[in-house]
Coordinates of C-alpha atoms in Angstrom, one line a residue:
X1 CA -5.5 -10.7 -20.3
X2 CA -7.2 -10.2 -23.1
X3 CA -6.9 -7.5 -25.5
X4 CA -8.1 -3.8 -24.2
X5 CA -10.6 -3.5 -26.5
X6 CA -12.7 -7.2 -26.3
X7 CA -12.6 -6.8 -22.8
X8 CA -15.9 -7.9 -21.6
X9 CA -17.5 -8.2 -17.9
X10 CA -17.7 -11.9 -18.8
X11 CA -13.9 -12.4 -19.1
X12 CA -13.3 -9.7 -16.0
X13 CA -15.2 -12.5 -13.2
X14 CA -13.0 -15.5 -14.8
X15 CA -10.2 -13.7 -14.5
X16 CA -7.7 -15.9 -12.3
X17 CA -6.0 -13.7 -10.0
X18 CA -4.1 -16.4 -8.0
X19 CA -2.3 -17.9 -11.7
X20 CA -0.8 -14.2 -11.7
X21 CA 0.1 -14.3 -7.6
X22 CA 1.9 -17.7 -8.2
X23 CA 4.0 -16.1 -11.3
X24 CA 4.9 -13.7 -9.1
X25 CA 5.9 -15.9 -6.2
X26 CA 7.6 -18.0 -8.9
X27 CA 9.5 -14.6 -9.9
X28 CA 9.9 -14.0 -5.8
X29 CA 11.7 -17.5 -5.4
X30 CA 14.3 -15.8 -8.6
X31 CA 15.0 -13.3 -6.8
X32 CA 15.5 -14.7 -3.6
X33 CA 18.2 -17.2 -5.2
X34 CA 19.5 -14.2 -6.9
X35 CA 20.2 -12.8 -3.8
X36 CA 21.0 -15.7 -1.5
X37 CA 24.0 -16.1 -4.6
X38 CA 25.4 -12.5 -4.2
X39 CA 25.5 -12.7 -0.5
X40 CA 27.6 -15.8 -0.6
X41 CA 29.6 -14.2 -3.2
X42 CA 30.2 -11.4 -0.8
X43 CA 30.5 -13.0 2.2
X44 CA 32.2 -16.3 2.0
X45 CA 33.8 -16.2 -2.2
X46 CA 35.3 -13.4 -1.6
X47 CA 36.9 -13.2 2.0
X48 CA 38.1 -16.7 1.2
X49 CA 39.8 -15.1 -2.0
X50 CA 41.4 -12.7 -0.3
X51 CA 42.4 -14.5 2.7
X52 CA 44.0 -17.0 1.2
X53 CA 45.0 -16.6 -2.1
X54 CA 47.3 -13.3 -3.3
X55 CA 48.9 -12.6 -7.2
X56 CA 47.1 -11.1 -10.5
X57 CA 45.4 -14.4 -10.8
X58 CA 43.7 -14.3 -7.5
X59 CA 43.4 -10.1 -8.0
X60 CA 41.8 -11.3 -11.4
X61 CA 39.4 -13.8 -9.6
X62 CA 38.6 -10.8 -7.5
X63 CA 37.5 -8.9 -9.9
X64 CA 34.9 -11.6 -11.7
X65 CA 33.5 -11.8 -8.8
X66 CA 32.7 -9.2 -8.3
X67 CA 31.2 -8.4 -11.3
X68 CA 29.1 -12.1 -10.7
X69 CA 27.8 -10.1 -7.2
X70 CA 26.8 -7.0 -9.1
X71 CA 25.1 -9.1 -12.0
X72 CA 23.3 -11.0 -9.3
X73 CA 22.1 -8.3 -7.4
X74 CA 20.6 -6.4 -10.9
X75 CA 18.8 -9.8 -11.2
X76 CA 17.6 -10.2 -7.8
X77 CA 16.3 -6.2 -8.7
X78 CA 14.8 -6.5 -11.7
X79 CA 12.9 -10.0 -10.6
X80 CA 11.9 -8.1 -7.4
X81 CA 10.4 -5.5 -9.9
X82 CA 8.5 -8.0 -11.5
X83 CA 6.7 -10.0 -8.5
X84 CA 5.2 -7.0 -7.3
X85 CA 3.7 -6.0 -10.3
X86 CA 2.1 -9.5 -10.6
X87 CA 1.3 -8.7 -7.5
X88 CA -0.2 -4.9 -8.1
X89 CA -1.8 -6.1 -10.9
X90 CA -3.3 -8.9 -9.5
X91 CA -4.4 -6.8 -6.6
X92 CA -5.5 -3.5 -8.9
X93 CA -7.6 -6.2 -11.0
X94 CA -9.8 -8.7 -7.2
X95 CA -10.5 -4.6 -6.6
X96 CA -12.6 -4.2 -10.1
X97 CA -13.9 -8.7 -9.9
X98 CA -14.9 -7.4 -6.7
X99 CA -17.2 -4.4 -7.7
X100 CA -18.5 -6.5 -10.8
X101 CA -19.3 -10.0 -8.4
X102 CA -21.5 -7.0 -5.7
X103 CA -23.4 -5.8 -9.0
X104 CA -23.3 -9.2 -10.7
X105 CA -25.1 -10.2 -7.0
X106 CA -27.4 -7.1 -6.9
X107 CA -28.6 -8.7 -10.3
X108 CA -29.6 -12.1 -9.5
X109 CA -31.1 -11.0 -6.1
X110 CA -34.1 -8.5 -8.4
X111 CA -34.0 -11.2 -11.4
X112 CA -32.2 -8.9 -13.6
X113 CA -30.7 -9.8 -16.7
X114 CA -26.9 -8.7 -17.4
X115 CA -26.2 -9.9 -21.0
X116 CA -22.5 -9.8 -22.5
X117 CA -22.6 -7.1 -23.9
X118 CA -23.2 -5.3 -20.0
X119 CA -26.7 -4.0 -20.6
X120 CA -29.4 -5.3 -17.8
X121 CA -32.5 -6.0 -18.6
X122 CA -35.4 -5.6 -15.8
X123 CA -39.0 -6.9 -15.6
X124 CA -42.6 -4.8 -15.0
X125 CA -43.4 -3.3 -11.5
X126 CA -45.4 -0.8 -10.0
X127 CA -48.3 0.6 -10.8
X128 CA -49.9 2.9 -13.4
X129 CA -51.6 5.7 -11.7
X130 CA -54.6 5.4 -15.0
X131 CA -55.0 1.6 -15.1
X132 CA -53.2 0.6 -12.1
X133 CA -51.5 -2.0 -14.1
X134 CA -47.3 -3.1 -13.9
X135 CA -45.3 -0.6 -15.9
X136 CA -43.5 -2.5 -18.5
X137 CA -39.8 -3.6 -18.0
X138 CA -36.6 -2.4 -20.1
X139 CA -32.7 -2.8 -20.4
X140 CA -30.6 -0.2 -19.2
X141 CA -27.1 0.0 -20.3
X142 CA -24.1 2.2 -19.5
X143 CA -24.0 5.3 -21.5
X144 CA -27.5 5.0 -22.8
X145 CA -30.5 6.3 -21.9
X146 CA -32.8 2.5 -21.2
X147 CA -35.0 0.7 -23.1
X148 CA -38.4 2.4 -22.4
X149 CA -39.0 6.3 -22.8
X150 CA -38.9 8.0 -20.3
X151 CA -42.2 8.0 -18.1
X152 CA -44.6 11.1 -18.5
X153 CA -45.9 13.3 -16.3
X154 CA -48.8 10.9 -15.8
X155 CA -46.8 7.8 -15.9
X156 CA -45.3 6.7 -13.0
X157 CA -41.5 5.4 -12.7
X158 CA -40.8 1.7 -12.9
X159 CA -38.9 1.2 -9.7
X160 CA -36.5 -1.0 -11.3
X161 CA -35.6 1.3 -13.9
X162 CA -33.2 3.0 -11.5
X163 CA -32.0 -0.1 -9.5
X164 CA -31.0 -1.7 -13.2
X165 CA -29.0 2.0 -15.0
X166 CA -27.0 1.8 -11.6
X167 CA -26.2 -2.3 -11.9
X168 CA -25.3 -1.4 -15.5
X169 CA -22.9 1.6 -14.6
X170 CA -21.0 -0.5 -12.4
X171 CA -20.7 -3.1 -14.3
X172 CA -19.5 -0.8 -16.9
X173 CA -17.2 1.1 -14.8
X174 CA -15.6 -2.1 -13.5
X175 CA -14.8 -3.4 -17.4
X176 CA -13.5 0.1 -18.0
X177 CA -11.1 -0.1 -14.7
X178 CA -9.8 -3.2 -15.4
X179 CA -9.1 -2.7 -18.8
X180 CA -6.6 0.9 -18.2
X181 CA -5.3 -1.7 -15.1
X182 CA -4.8 -4.4 -17.7
X183 CA -3.0 -1.3 -20.9
X184 CA -1.2 0.3 -17.6
X185 CA 0.6 -3.2 -16.8
X186 CA 1.5 -4.4 -19.3
X187 CA 3.4 -1.2 -20.8
X188 CA 5.6 -1.8 -17.3
X189 CA 5.9 -5.6 -17.9
X190 CA 7.0 -4.8 -21.6
X191 CA 10.1 -2.6 -19.9
X192 CA 11.6 -5.0 -17.4
X193 CA 13.2 -6.9 -19.3
X194 CA 17.0 -7.6 -19.2
X195 CA 19.5 -6.4 -22.0
X196 CA 21.3 -9.5 -23.5
X197 CA 25.4 -10.0 -22.0
X198 CA 26.5 -11.3 -18.8
X199 CA 28.2 -7.1 -17.5
X200 CA 25.4 -5.2 -15.8
X201 CA 27.4 -1.7 -16.1
X202 CA 26.0 1.7 -15.0
X203 CA 23.8 2.3 -18.1
X204 CA 21.9 -1.0 -17.2
X205 CA 21.4 0.1 -13.9
X206 CA 20.0 3.9 -15.3
X207 CA 17.5 1.6 -16.7
X208 CA 17.1 -0.2 -14.4
X209 CA 16.1 2.8 -11.9
X210 CA 13.8 4.2 -14.7
X211 CA 12.2 0.8 -14.3
X212 CA 12.1 0.5 -10.6
X213 CA 10.3 4.5 -10.4
X214 CA 7.6 3.0 -13.7
X215 CA 6.1 -0.3 -11.0
X216 CA 6.9 2.7 -8.1
X217 CA 4.6 4.2 -9.1
X218 CA 1.5 2.2 -10.4
X219 CA 2.1 -0.7 -6.8
X220 CA 1.1 2.7 -4.7
X221 CA -2.0 1.6 -4.1
X222 CA -1.1 -1.6 -3.4
X223 CA 2.2 -1.1 -1.2
X224 CA 3.2 2.2 -1.3
X225 CA 0.0 3.8 0.7
X226 CA 0.8 1.6 3.0
X227 CA 4.0 2.5 4.9
X228 CA 3.4 4.5 7.3
X229 CA 5.6 7.4 7.0
X230 CA 3.9 9.8 9.6
X231 CA 3.9 7.1 12.1
X232 CA 6.6 7.3 15.2
X233 CA 9.6 5.6 14.4
X234 CA 8.3 2.7 17.1
X235 CA 5.3 2.3 15.1
X236 CA 7.2 1.6 12.1
X237 CA 8.7 -1.0 13.6
X238 CA 6.1 -2.4 14.8
X239 CA 5.2 -2.0 11.3
X240 CA 7.7 -3.9 9.9
X241 CA 7.7 -6.7 12.5
X242 CA 4.5 -7.1 11.6
X243 CA 4.7 -7.6 7.7
X244 CA 5.0 -10.9 6.1
X245 CA 8.4 -11.6 4.5
X246 CA 7.0 -11.9 0.8
X247 CA 5.7 -8.8 2.0
X248 CA 9.0 -7.2 3.2
X249 CA 10.8 -8.8 0.4
X250 CA 8.5 -6.8 -2.2
X251 CA 8.9 -3.4 -0.1
X252 CA 12.8 -3.9 -0.1
X253 CA 12.5 -4.7 -4.0
X254 CA 10.1 -1.9 -5.3
X255 CA 11.2 1.1 -2.7
X256 CA 14.7 0.6 -1.2
X257 CA 14.9 4.5 -1.2
X258 CA 11.7 4.7 1.0
X259 CA 12.5 2.0 3.1
X260 CA 15.9 2.4 3.7
X261 CA 16.1 5.4 5.0
X262 CA 12.7 5.5 7.1
X263 CA 13.7 5.9 10.5
X264 CA 12.4 2.6 12.7
X265 CA 13.0 -0.3 10.4
X266 CA 16.3 -2.2 11.4
X267 CA 19.6 -1.5 10.6
X268 CA 20.3 -5.3 8.7
X269 CA 16.8 -4.2 6.4
X270 CA 17.7 -0.2 5.7
X271 CA 21.3 -1.5 4.5
X272 CA 19.9 -4.2 2.5
X273 CA 17.0 -1.6 0.7
X274 CA 20.0 1.1 0.6
X275 CA 22.8 -1.0 -1.1
X276 CA 20.0 -1.4 -4.0
X277 CA 19.4 2.2 -3.7
X278 CA 22.5 2.6 -4.7
X279 CA 23.3 1.4 -7.1
X280 CA 19.6 3.0 -8.4
X281 CA 21.7 6.2 -7.5
X282 CA 24.5 5.8 -9.4
X283 CA 22.3 4.9 -12.5
X284 CA 20.4 7.9 -12.3
X285 CA 23.5 10.1 -11.8
X286 CA 25.3 8.9 -14.5
X287 CA 25.7 10.6 -17.3
X288 CA 25.0 13.9 -16.1
X289 CA 27.5 16.7 -16.2
X290 CA 26.0 19.3 -13.4
X291 CA 28.1 20.0 -11.2
X292 CA 25.8 18.8 -7.7
X293 CA 25.3 15.1 -10.4
X294 CA 29.1 14.9 -11.0
X295 CA 30.2 15.7 -7.0
X296 CA 27.0 13.1 -5.5
X297 CA 28.2 10.1 -8.2
X298 CA 31.4 10.7 -6.8
X299 CA 30.8 10.1 -3.1
X300 CA 28.4 7.6 -4.2
X301 CA 31.4 5.5 -6.2
X302 CA 33.4 6.2 -3.0
X303 CA 31.4 4.0 -0.8
X304 CA 29.7 1.6 -2.7
X305 CA 34.1 0.8 -3.1
X306 CA 34.0 0.0 0.7
X307 CA 31.1 -1.8 0.7
X308 CA 32.2 -4.1 -2.0
X309 CA 35.2 -4.0 -0.2
X310 CA 36.3 -7.0 2.6
X311 CA 36.7 -5.2 6.1
X312 CA 40.0 -6.0 7.6
X313 CA 41.2 -8.3 10.3
X314 CA 39.5 -6.1 13.8
X315 CA 36.9 -3.8 11.2
X316 CA 33.8 -4.0 11.9
X317 CA 31.8 -4.8 9.4
X318 CA 29.8 -1.4 7.3
X319 CA 26.1 -0.9 7.4
X320 CA 24.2 1.6 5.1
X321 CA 21.7 2.8 7.5
X322 CA 21.3 5.7 4.3
X323 CA 21.4 7.4 1.1
X324 CA 19.8 9.8 -1.2
X325 CA 20.5 12.7 -3.2
X326 CA 17.8 15.0 -1.6
X327 CA 19.1 18.6 -0.7
X328 CA 23.5 18.6 -0.8
X329 CA 22.9 14.8 -0.3
X330 CA 22.3 12.2 2.8
X331 CA 24.5 9.0 4.1
X332 CA 24.5 7.1 7.3
X333 CA 27.1 4.3 7.9
X334 CA 27.2 2.5 10.9
X335 CA 30.4 0.5 11.7
X336 CA 29.2 -2.5 13.8
X337 CA 25.4 -3.7 13.2
X338 CA 24.0 -0.7 15.7
X339 CA 20.8 -3.2 16.3
X340 CA 22.9 -5.5 18.3
X341 CA 25.6 -3.5 20.2
X342 CA 25.3 -2.0 23.4
X343 CA 27.1 0.7 22.7
X344 CA 26.6 3.4 20.0
X345 CA 27.8 6.3 19.1
X346 CA 26.2 9.5 16.3
X347 CA 28.8 11.4 15.2
X348 CA 27.6 14.2 13.4
X349 CA 29.8 16.1 10.6
X350 CA 29.0 20.1 10.1
X351 CA 30.7 23.1 8.3
X352 CA 30.9 22.3 4.4
X353 CA 30.1 18.8 4.6
X354 CA 28.3 16.8 2.3
X355 CA 28.0 13.6 0.0
X356 CA 30.9 14.0 -2.4
X357 CA 33.9 11.9 -2.3
X358 CA 36.1 14.0 1.1
X359 CA 32.8 13.1 2.8
X360 CA 32.7 9.6 1.7
X361 CA 37.1 8.8 2.5
X362 CA 36.9 11.1 5.4
X363 CA 34.2 11.1 7.7
X364 CA 33.4 7.7 7.0
X365 CA 37.3 7.3 9.0
X366 CA 36.3 9.0 11.9
X367 CA 33.9 6.6 12.0
X368 CA 35.8 4.0 12.0
X369 CA 38.2 4.9 13.6
X370 CA 35.4 5.8 16.8
X371 CA 34.4 2.2 16.8
X372 CA 37.1 0.5 16.2
X373 CA 38.5 2.8 19.7
X374 CA 35.2 1.8 21.7
X375 CA 35.4 -1.7 20.5
X376 CA 39.2 -2.1 22.3
X377 CA 37.3 -1.4 25.4
X378 CA 34.2 -3.1 24.6
X379 CA 33.5 -5.1 21.9
X380 CA 29.7 -4.9 21.8
X381 CA 30.6 -1.2 20.2
X382 CA 29.3 0.4 17.2
X383 CA 30.2 4.0 15.4
X384 CA 27.8 6.4 13.0
X385 CA 28.5 9.0 10.7
X386 CA 25.6 10.9 10.5
X387 CA 25.0 13.4 7.3
X388 CA 21.1 13.6 7.2
X389 CA 20.6 17.0 6.5
X390 CA 22.0 20.2 4.7
X391 CA 25.0 21.2 6.4
X392 CA 26.2 24.8 5.7
X393 CA 27.9 24.9 2.7
X394 CA 30.7 27.4 3.5
X395 CA 33.0 28.8 0.1
X396 CA 35.1 31.5 1.6
X397 CA 35.4 29.6 4.4
X398 CA 35.3 30.0 8.4
X399 CA 34.4 33.8 7.1
X400 CA 30.7 32.1 6.4
X401 CA 30.2 29.7 8.9
X402 CA 30.2 33.1 11.3
X403 CA 27.7 34.4 9.3
X404 CA 25.7 31.4 8.9
X405 CA 22.2 30.7 10.3
X406 CA 21.2 28.5 12.3
X407 CA 17.7 27.3 10.8
X408 CA 20.5 23.7 8.7
X409 CA 20.9 23.2 12.9
X410 CA 17.5 23.5 13.5
X411 CA 16.2 21.0 11.1
X412 CA 19.2 18.9 11.2
X413 CA 18.4 18.6 15.2
X414 CA 15.0 17.2 14.1
X415 CA 16.6 14.8 12.0
X416 CA 18.6 13.5 14.0
X417 CA 16.1 13.1 17.0
X418 CA 13.9 10.8 14.9
X419 CA 17.1 9.0 13.3
X420 CA 17.9 8.2 17.5
X421 CA 14.2 7.3 18.2
X422 CA 14.7 4.8 15.3
X423 CA 17.7 3.3 16.6
X424 CA 15.9 3.5 19.5
X425 CA 13.1 1.3 18.8
X426 CA 15.6 -1.7 16.9
X427 CA 18.1 -1.8 19.0
X428 CA 18.1 -5.2 20.7
X429 CA 21.0 -4.8 23.5
X430 CA 17.7 -4.2 26.4
X431 CA 19.8 -1.4 27.8
X432 CA 22.2 0.2 25.5
X433 CA 24.5 3.4 26.1
X434 CA 24.0 6.0 23.0
X435 CA 26.3 9.3 22.2
X436 CA 26.2 11.8 20.3
X437 CA 29.0 13.7 19.0
X438 CA 29.1 16.9 16.9
X439 CA 31.9 18.2 15.3
X440 CA 32.5 21.9 14.1
X441 CA 29.0 22.8 13.1
X442 CA 27.8 19.7 13.8
X443 CA 27.5 20.5 17.3
X444 CA 25.5 23.1 16.7
X445 CA 22.8 20.7 15.0
X446 CA 23.3 18.5 18.4
X447 CA 22.8 21.2 20.7
X448 CA 19.7 22.1 18.2
X449 CA 18.5 18.6 18.8
X450 CA 18.5 18.5 22.2
X451 CA 16.7 21.8 22.8
X452 CA 13.4 19.7 21.6
X453 CA 10.8 18.1 23.8
X454 CA 12.7 15.2 25.3
X455 CA 16.0 16.1 24.1
X456 CA 18.1 13.0 21.9
X457 CA 16.1 10.4 22.8
X458 CA 18.5 7.8 24.8
X459 CA 21.3 9.6 24.7
X460 CA 23.3 9.7 27.8
X461 CA 26.7 10.9 26.7
X462 CA 27.5 14.3 24.8
X463 CA 30.4 15.5 22.7
X464 CA 31.8 18.4 21.5
X465 CA 34.6 18.9 19.9
X466 CA 35.8 22.3 17.4
X467 CA 32.3 23.5 18.4
X468 CA 32.0 27.4 17.9
X469 CA 28.8 26.9 20.4
X470 CA 26.5 24.4 20.7
X471 CA 23.4 27.3 20.9
X472 CA 23.2 26.8 24.9
X473 CA 25.5 28.5 27.3
X474 CA 25.3 26.0 30.5
X475 CA 26.6 22.4 29.2
X476 CA 23.6 21.1 32.1
X477 CA 20.8 22.6 29.4
X478 CA 21.9 19.6 26.9
X479 CA 19.9 17.3 28.9
X480 CA 22.2 14.0 29.8
X481 CA 24.1 15.9 32.6
X482 CA 26.5 18.3 33.1
X483 CA 29.2 15.5 34.3
X484 CA 28.2 13.5 31.1
X485 CA 28.9 16.4 28.8
X486 CA 32.7 16.4 26.9
X487 CA 34.0 18.9 25.0
X488 CA 37.1 18.6 22.9
X489 CA 38.9 22.0 21.5
X490 CA 43.0 22.2 20.0
X491 CA 44.7 25.3 20.9
X492 CA 44.7 26.1 17.7
X493 CA 42.1 24.9 15.4
X494 CA 40.4 29.1 14.9
X495 CA 36.6 27.1 14.6
X496 CA 36.6 27.3 18.2
X497 CA 38.0 30.7 18.3
X498 CA 35.1 32.6 16.2
X499 CA 34.1 35.3 17.7
X500 CA 30.9 36.3 19.4
X501 CA 28.2 38.2 17.4
X502 CA 28.8 41.7 19.0
X503 CA 32.9 40.7 18.4
X504 CA 32.0 40.2 14.7
X505 CA 29.1 43.3 14.4
X506 CA 32.9 45.3 15.9
X507 CA 35.4 43.7 13.5
X508 CA 32.9 43.2 10.1
X509 CA 35.0 45.6 8.5
X510 CA 38.1 43.9 9.4
X511 CA 38.6 41.9 6.0
X512 CA 38.3 38.3 6.4
X513 CA 41.4 36.9 7.8
X514 CA 40.8 38.7 10.9
X515 CA 38.5 36.1 11.6
X516 CA 40.6 33.0 10.5
X517 CA 43.9 34.5 12.6
X518 CA 42.0 36.0 15.8
X519 CA 42.5 39.0 15.4
X520 CA 38.7 40.1 16.6
X521 CA 38.3 36.2 18.3
X522 CA 37.4 35.5 21.3
X523 CA 39.5 37.7 24.5
X524 CA 37.6 36.9 27.4
X525 CA 34.4 36.6 27.5
X526 CA 34.0 33.1 26.5
X527 CA 30.6 34.4 24.1
X528 CA 30.9 32.5 20.2
X529 CA 29.0 32.8 17.7
X530 CA 26.6 30.1 18.8
X531 CA 26.8 31.0 22.4
X532 CA 29.4 30.3 25.3
X533 CA 32.0 28.5 24.7
X534 CA 31.6 24.8 25.6
X535 CA 35.5 24.9 26.9
X536 CA 34.8 27.2 28.8
X537 CA 34.5 27.0 32.7
X538 CA 31.6 29.4 32.5
X539 CA 30.0 26.2 30.0
X540 CA 31.0 23.7 32.7
X541 CA 31.0 20.2 30.3
X542 CA 34.3 18.3 30.8
X543 CA 37.3 18.8 28.8
X544 CA 39.2 16.4 27.6
X545 CA 42.5 16.8 26.5
X546 CA 43.9 17.2 22.8
X547 CA 46.5 17.9 20.6
X548 CA 46.9 21.2 20.1
X549 CA 47.8 20.8 16.2
X550 CA 49.1 22.9 13.0
X551 CA 48.9 26.8 13.7
X552 CA 47.0 28.2 10.9
X553 CA 50.3 30.5 9.3
X554 CA 52.9 27.7 9.3
X555 CA 55.6 27.8 7.3
X556 CA 53.8 25.9 4.6
X557 CA 50.9 28.9 4.8
X558 CA 47.5 29.1 6.0
X559 CA 46.5 25.9 7.4
X560 CA 43.2 24.9 8.8
X561 CA 43.7 21.1 9.9
X562 CA 43.4 21.7 13.9
X563 CA 40.4 21.5 13.1
X564 CA 39.8 17.7 11.6
X565 CA 42.1 16.0 13.6
X566 CA 40.2 15.0 17.1
X567 CA 39.0 11.1 16.3
X568 CA 42.7 10.2 13.9
X569 CA 44.5 8.3 16.5
X570 CA 47.5 8.7 14.1
X571 CA 47.7 12.5 15.0
X572 CA 45.8 13.0 17.6
X573 CA 45.9 10.5 19.7
X574 CA 44.5 11.4 23.1
X575 CA 41.7 13.0 22.1
X576 CA 40.4 10.2 20.2
X577 CA 41.4 7.7 23.0
X578 CA 39.0 9.8 24.9
X579 CA 36.1 10.1 22.3
X580 CA 36.5 6.3 21.8
X581 CA 36.4 5.6 26.1
X582 CA 33.0 7.9 25.5
X583 CA 31.9 5.7 22.8
X584 CA 31.9 2.9 25.2
X585 CA 30.9 3.4 28.4
X586 CA 33.2 4.0 30.1
X587 CA 33.6 7.9 30.1
X588 CA 34.8 7.7 33.8
X589 CA 38.7 7.3 32.3
X590 CA 38.3 10.3 30.4
X591 CA 41.2 12.8 32.3
X592 CA 39.8 16.1 32.3
X593 CA 42.0 19.3 31.0
X594 CA 42.0 22.5 32.2
X595 CA 39.3 25.1 30.6
X596 CA 40.6 27.8 28.4

């Protein structure tokens, strides 16, 4: 392109956008090669090295290969941004070329002359009111008066005057718009350059996050407006399937945050997008010192560490199905490919869960334990941990749960249904078996999801553990049939014994520990804070056996560990086994426990 000040309509007309698109294709091939190299390092070299070599030399080689993989990921991202920038530039320039071409075609049809400066000369036409002779022609230019003085009341206007003025305005408008496009993209392209050196530190990813934001803003008419944000997951799935491979690659490179968190996109593509978005988020939060950023950064780093590590023998691979710094943070991780699995369980965590290091270590482990247990019974099983909502944050513990509202559960239930609808749209097993697992306040979120129109899409079984109530009073109200609702409630889990709202009102003056040790806990009316006790006979679910768990007050002091061991085969094998059976579609083998 010429400099903005010297851009003419002839230069715009003669611009070869195909050359820009050809350059974009070249950067696309470079991006794909970097992605293939990263994939080979991660799936072949690193795994082979870990399996066959040990010692300091092997550890050093693994560290270097990880750095090389990170470098290739950066190359993949930046080259992808360059491809989209050039394609978007060509897209916008072609739009202005079409405007210009239409104006020039109209001028030619009318036998007008368009001059190099954009002015338009038109011939004589019409009739004078006095002498009947054709009115003289003239020249029109954008932003100025036409070549002849405005006619007096005794002279009719030349009918060509307005047509010439319109053509001149359209020519000038196309040139001005193209000059603005040229200036805008020149600035973006100047930014898209790599730092010197062989390492890609977090600071470089911070720059990459800024690069991606700039390209996203510029490419909104080229790519972003095409993303079906308001469509159903099934419609999004069809949209994605209808794109060319090049189009999908561009969306993954430029909008990893949107594509990675869009329900209805296949798991493999969401994982690819979110692994990129994870690095961009780490770069974005790096260096910030506010508590929220520090907390989320620790969680992101731990998830990244686990993604980089090779699965242990017998463990399914990780798929990152969602990641965001929205609210208290969002993260969705699957162990096993949920699109290929016949059995898919989705675990919804509860109170005090946020995107932090504890979530990345403990909640992910619960999903992994469930996946391993389910795959023992049916290898075609995947288990998901779904933090797709803002769970209540309770600084003063269980007492805060008792006074929590239900807004988080209602909003979370709607989001959960959107996610499950996406899983249903992308699953390729034919007739998948879906299980929703709610823990703690997450059980209230699952309960809220069941009350939306149609219930939770595709879900066959529901598991409730450590539940303070689910918002309904009968198992059959959850929409899957009472025989498909299962409950685990540890004897020493105080969350499963929180008082009803009426009891809480009576005992409000008793102090916070009254809620914890059960002084005003349910005394036999089967009511908890969010409705009927799911472990009661009145509720009507199938209760499975769990370990009592540690006492609330013991030799070691105060403990709520009984609330967090339902998924752990080492600490509560009976509960973990039952959850695994249900997740694997073998619920008929679950042994029932007596109701409370």
